[in-house]
Coordinates of C-alpha atoms in Angstrom, one line a residue:
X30 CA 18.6 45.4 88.9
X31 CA 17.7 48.5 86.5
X32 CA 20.9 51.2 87.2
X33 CA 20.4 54.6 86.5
X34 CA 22.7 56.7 84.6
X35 CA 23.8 60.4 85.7
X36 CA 25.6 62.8 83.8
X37 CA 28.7 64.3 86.0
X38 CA 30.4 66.9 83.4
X39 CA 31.4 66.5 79.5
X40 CA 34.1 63.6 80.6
X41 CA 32.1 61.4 83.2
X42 CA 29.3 60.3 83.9
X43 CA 27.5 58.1 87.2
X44 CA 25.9 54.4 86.7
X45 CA 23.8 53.9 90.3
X46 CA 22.0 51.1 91.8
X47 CA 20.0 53.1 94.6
X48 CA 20.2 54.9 97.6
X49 CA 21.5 53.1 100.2
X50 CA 24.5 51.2 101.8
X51 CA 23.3 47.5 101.1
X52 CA 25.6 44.3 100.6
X53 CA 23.7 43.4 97.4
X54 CA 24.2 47.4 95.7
X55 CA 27.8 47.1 96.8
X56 CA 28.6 43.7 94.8
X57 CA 26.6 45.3 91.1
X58 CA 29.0 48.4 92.1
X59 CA 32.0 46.1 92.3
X60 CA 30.9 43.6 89.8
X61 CA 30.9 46.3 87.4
X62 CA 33.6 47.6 88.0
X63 CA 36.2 44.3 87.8
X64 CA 34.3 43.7 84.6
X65 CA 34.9 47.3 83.3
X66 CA 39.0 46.8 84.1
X67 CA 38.6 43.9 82.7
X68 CA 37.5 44.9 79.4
X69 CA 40.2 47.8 79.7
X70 CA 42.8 45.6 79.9
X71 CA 42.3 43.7 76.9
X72 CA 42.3 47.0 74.9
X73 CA 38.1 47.5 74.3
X74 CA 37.3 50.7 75.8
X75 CA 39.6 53.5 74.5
X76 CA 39.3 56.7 75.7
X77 CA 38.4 55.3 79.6
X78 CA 40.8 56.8 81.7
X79 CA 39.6 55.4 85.3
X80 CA 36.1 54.4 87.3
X81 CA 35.5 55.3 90.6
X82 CA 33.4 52.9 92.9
X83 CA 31.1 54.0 95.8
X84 CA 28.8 51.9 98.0
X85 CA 26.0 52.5 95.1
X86 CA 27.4 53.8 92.3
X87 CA 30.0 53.8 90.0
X88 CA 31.6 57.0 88.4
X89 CA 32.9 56.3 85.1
X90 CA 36.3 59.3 83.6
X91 CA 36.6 59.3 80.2
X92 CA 38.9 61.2 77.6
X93 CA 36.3 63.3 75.5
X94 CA 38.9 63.5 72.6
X95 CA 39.2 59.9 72.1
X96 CA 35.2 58.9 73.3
X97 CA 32.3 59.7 74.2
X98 CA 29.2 59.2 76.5
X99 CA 27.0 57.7 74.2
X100 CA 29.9 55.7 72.4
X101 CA 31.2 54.0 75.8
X102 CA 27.7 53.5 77.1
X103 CA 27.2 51.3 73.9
X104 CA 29.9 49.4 75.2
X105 CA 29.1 49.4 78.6
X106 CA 25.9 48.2 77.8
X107 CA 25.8 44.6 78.7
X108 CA 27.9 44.9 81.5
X109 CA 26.2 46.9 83.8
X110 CA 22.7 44.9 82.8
X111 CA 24.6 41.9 84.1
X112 CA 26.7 43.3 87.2
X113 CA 24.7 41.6 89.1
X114 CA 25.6 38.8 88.2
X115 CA 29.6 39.5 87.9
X116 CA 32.1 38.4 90.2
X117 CA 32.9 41.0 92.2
X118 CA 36.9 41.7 92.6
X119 CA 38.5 40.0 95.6
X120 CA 41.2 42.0 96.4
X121 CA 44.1 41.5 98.9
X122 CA 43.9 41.1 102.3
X123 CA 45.7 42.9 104.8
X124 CA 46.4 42.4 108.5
X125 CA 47.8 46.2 109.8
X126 CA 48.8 47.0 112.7
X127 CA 47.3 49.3 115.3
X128 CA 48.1 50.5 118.9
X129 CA 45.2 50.9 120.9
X130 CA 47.6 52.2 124.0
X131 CA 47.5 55.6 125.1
X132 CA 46.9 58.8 123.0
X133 CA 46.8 56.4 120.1
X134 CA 42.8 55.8 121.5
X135 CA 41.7 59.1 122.9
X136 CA 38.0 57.8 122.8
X137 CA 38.4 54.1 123.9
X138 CA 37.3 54.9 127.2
X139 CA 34.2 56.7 125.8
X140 CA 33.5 54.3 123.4
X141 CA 33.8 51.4 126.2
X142 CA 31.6 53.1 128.7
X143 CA 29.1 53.6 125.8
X144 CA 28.3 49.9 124.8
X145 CA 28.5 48.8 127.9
X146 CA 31.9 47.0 127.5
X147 CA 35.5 47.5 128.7
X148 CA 38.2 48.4 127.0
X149 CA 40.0 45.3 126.9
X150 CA 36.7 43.8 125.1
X151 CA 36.8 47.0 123.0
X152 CA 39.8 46.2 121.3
X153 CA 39.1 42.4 121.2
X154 CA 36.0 42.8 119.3
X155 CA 37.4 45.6 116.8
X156 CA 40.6 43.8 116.4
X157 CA 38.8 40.4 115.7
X158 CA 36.5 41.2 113.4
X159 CA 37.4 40.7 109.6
X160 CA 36.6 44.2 107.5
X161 CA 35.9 44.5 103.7
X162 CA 37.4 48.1 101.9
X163 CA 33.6 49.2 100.2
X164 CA 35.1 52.2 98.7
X165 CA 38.1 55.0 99.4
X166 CA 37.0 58.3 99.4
X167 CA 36.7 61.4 101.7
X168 CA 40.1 61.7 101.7
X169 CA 42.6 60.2 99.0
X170 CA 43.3 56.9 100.3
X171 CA 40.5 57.4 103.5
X172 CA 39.0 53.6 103.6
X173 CA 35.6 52.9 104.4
X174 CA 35.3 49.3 105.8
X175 CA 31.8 47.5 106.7
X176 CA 31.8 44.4 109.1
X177 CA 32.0 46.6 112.5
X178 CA 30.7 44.4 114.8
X179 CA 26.7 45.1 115.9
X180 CA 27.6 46.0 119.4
X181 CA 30.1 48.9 118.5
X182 CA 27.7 50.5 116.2
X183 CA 27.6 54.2 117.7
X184 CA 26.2 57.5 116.0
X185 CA 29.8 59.8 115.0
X186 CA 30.8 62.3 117.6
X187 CA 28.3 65.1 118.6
X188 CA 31.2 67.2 118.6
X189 CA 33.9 66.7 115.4
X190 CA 37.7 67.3 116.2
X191 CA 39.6 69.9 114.3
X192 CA 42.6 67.7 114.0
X193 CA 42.6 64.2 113.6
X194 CA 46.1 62.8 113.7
X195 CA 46.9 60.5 110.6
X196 CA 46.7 57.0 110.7
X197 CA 44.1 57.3 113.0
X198 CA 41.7 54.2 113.0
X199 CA 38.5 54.7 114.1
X200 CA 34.4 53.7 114.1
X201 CA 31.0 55.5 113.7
X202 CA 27.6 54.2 111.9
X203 CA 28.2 50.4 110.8
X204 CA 31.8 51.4 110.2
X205 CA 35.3 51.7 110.6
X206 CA 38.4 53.6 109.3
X207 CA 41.7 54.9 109.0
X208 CA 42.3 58.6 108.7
X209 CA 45.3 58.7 106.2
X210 CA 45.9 62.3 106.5
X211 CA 45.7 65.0 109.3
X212 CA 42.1 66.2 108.8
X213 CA 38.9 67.3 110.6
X214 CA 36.6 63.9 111.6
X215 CA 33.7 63.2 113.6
X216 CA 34.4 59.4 114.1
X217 CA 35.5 57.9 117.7
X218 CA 39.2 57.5 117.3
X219 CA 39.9 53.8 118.7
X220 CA 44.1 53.6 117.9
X221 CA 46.6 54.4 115.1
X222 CA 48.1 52.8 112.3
X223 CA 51.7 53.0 111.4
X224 CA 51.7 52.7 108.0
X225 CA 51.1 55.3 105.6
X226 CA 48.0 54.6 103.5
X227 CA 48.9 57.3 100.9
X228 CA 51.7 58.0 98.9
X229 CA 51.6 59.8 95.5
X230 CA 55.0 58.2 94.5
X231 CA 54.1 55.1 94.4
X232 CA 52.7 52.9 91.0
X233 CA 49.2 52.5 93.3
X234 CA 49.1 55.6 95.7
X235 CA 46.4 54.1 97.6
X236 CA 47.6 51.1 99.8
X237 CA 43.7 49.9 100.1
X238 CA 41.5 49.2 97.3
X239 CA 37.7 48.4 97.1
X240 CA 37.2 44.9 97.6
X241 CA 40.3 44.4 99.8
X242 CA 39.9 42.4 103.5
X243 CA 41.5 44.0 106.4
X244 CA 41.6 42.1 110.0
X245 CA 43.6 44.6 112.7
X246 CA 46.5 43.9 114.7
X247 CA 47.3 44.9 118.0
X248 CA 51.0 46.5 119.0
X249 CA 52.5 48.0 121.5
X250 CA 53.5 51.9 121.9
X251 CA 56.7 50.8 121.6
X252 CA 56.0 48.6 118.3
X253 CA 54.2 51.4 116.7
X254 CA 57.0 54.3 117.5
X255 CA 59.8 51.4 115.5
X256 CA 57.3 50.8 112.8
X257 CA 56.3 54.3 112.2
X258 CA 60.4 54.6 112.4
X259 CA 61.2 52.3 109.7
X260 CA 58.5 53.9 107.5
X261 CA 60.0 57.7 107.5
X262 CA 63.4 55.5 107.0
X263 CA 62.4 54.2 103.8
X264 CA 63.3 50.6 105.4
X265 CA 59.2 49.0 105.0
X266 CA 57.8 46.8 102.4
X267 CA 54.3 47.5 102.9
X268 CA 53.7 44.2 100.9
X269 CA 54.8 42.5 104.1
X270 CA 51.3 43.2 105.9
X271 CA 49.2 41.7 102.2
X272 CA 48.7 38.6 101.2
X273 CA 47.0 37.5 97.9
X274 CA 45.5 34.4 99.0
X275 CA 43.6 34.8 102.0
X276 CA 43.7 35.1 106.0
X277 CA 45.6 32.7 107.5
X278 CA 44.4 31.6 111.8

């Protein structure tokens, strides 16, 4: 697999695989990218400041005082002629929860009516399916998940929302997501999430990373309303909904 290269300004610049959303461009992208961090982390690409991974491409931010294009795409080199090959970063995997009840799911009844399906399977089928973060982008911390199951593939809204509450979790395309701010969105809003996925305070501000698993679980109105309590408290370890070593049945 031949990347291209892309110039994006005098302090980045764009390695990409192709054109599409594919499973195959998606593991060069991530491949890449774990072996770019981890040649940063043992000290041998100065000047890198950050990469940022899409479905196809990778964007790679550099310091133009300390490097330069042509010096870090010496070094870069064999890495992205082999990312293809790399071991693409396995990242944490999360079980979050998500109330489907009420003005949580302003479009499950839609949705449900349009796949033929009702809501109670709705929720069953989104809920048990196992997602995988491809990128975050959009919005800071706005995760873009593939593994939607076939039968809830639907085109996005024909007519956006101006407001999209945050922590919104919803499905369009081959896709699902969480809106982690109030925004505009097209997508067909399913439930809501609790849990802020966005906090500039903290060491990691995004709570999802590319390559991270995500399976959803159901709570009640009630659940949600303590949950989303304990998180404008302070009182929530977010850590408690990750774990490093797989799903557990």
């Amino acid at each position: 697999m031949t990347p291209r290269l892309l110039d994006a300004g005098d302090a980045a610049f764009t390695i990409e695989y192709g054109d599409a959303i594919d499973p195959g461009l998606l593991a060069a992208v991530q491949g890449l990218d774990t072996a770019i961090a981890r040649e940063q982390a043992a000290g041998r690409l100065p000047g890198l400041i950050e990469t940022m991974p899409t479905y196809r491409s990778l964007t790679v931010f550099f310091d133009p005082l300390l490097t330069g294009r042509a010096t870090l795409m010496e070094a870069l080199q064999p890495l992205f002629q082999n990312s293809d090959k790399a071991q693409a970063f396995e990242g944490r995997c999360w079980r979050l929860p998500v109330c489907y009840e009420g003005e949580s799911g302003p479009d499950l009844a839609a949705t449900a009516q349009a796949i033929g399906t009702s809501v109670a399977e709705l929720i069953a089928l989104h809920s048990g399916a196992e997602y995988r973060v491809c990128m975050i982008g959009f919005l800071p911390g706005f995760p873009f998940m593939d593994g939607l199951p076939a039968q809830l593939h639907l085109p996005r809204r024909t007519e956006p929302r101006v407001r999209v509450p945050a922590g919104s979790v919803a499905i369009a395309g081959s896709q699902t997501a969480i809106y982690p701010w109030e925004s505009p969105g097209g997508w067909h809003l399913l439930g809501r999430c609790p849990l802020p996925l966005f906090d500039a305070t903290r060491d990691q501000p995004s709570l999802l990373a590319a390559g991270d698993r995500v399976r959803f679980e159901p709570i009640t109105m009630p659940e949600f309303s303590r949950l989303e309590a304990e998180v404008h408290a302070g009182q929530m370890q977010l850590t408690q909904w990750a774990s490093d070593e797989g799903f557990t049945q």
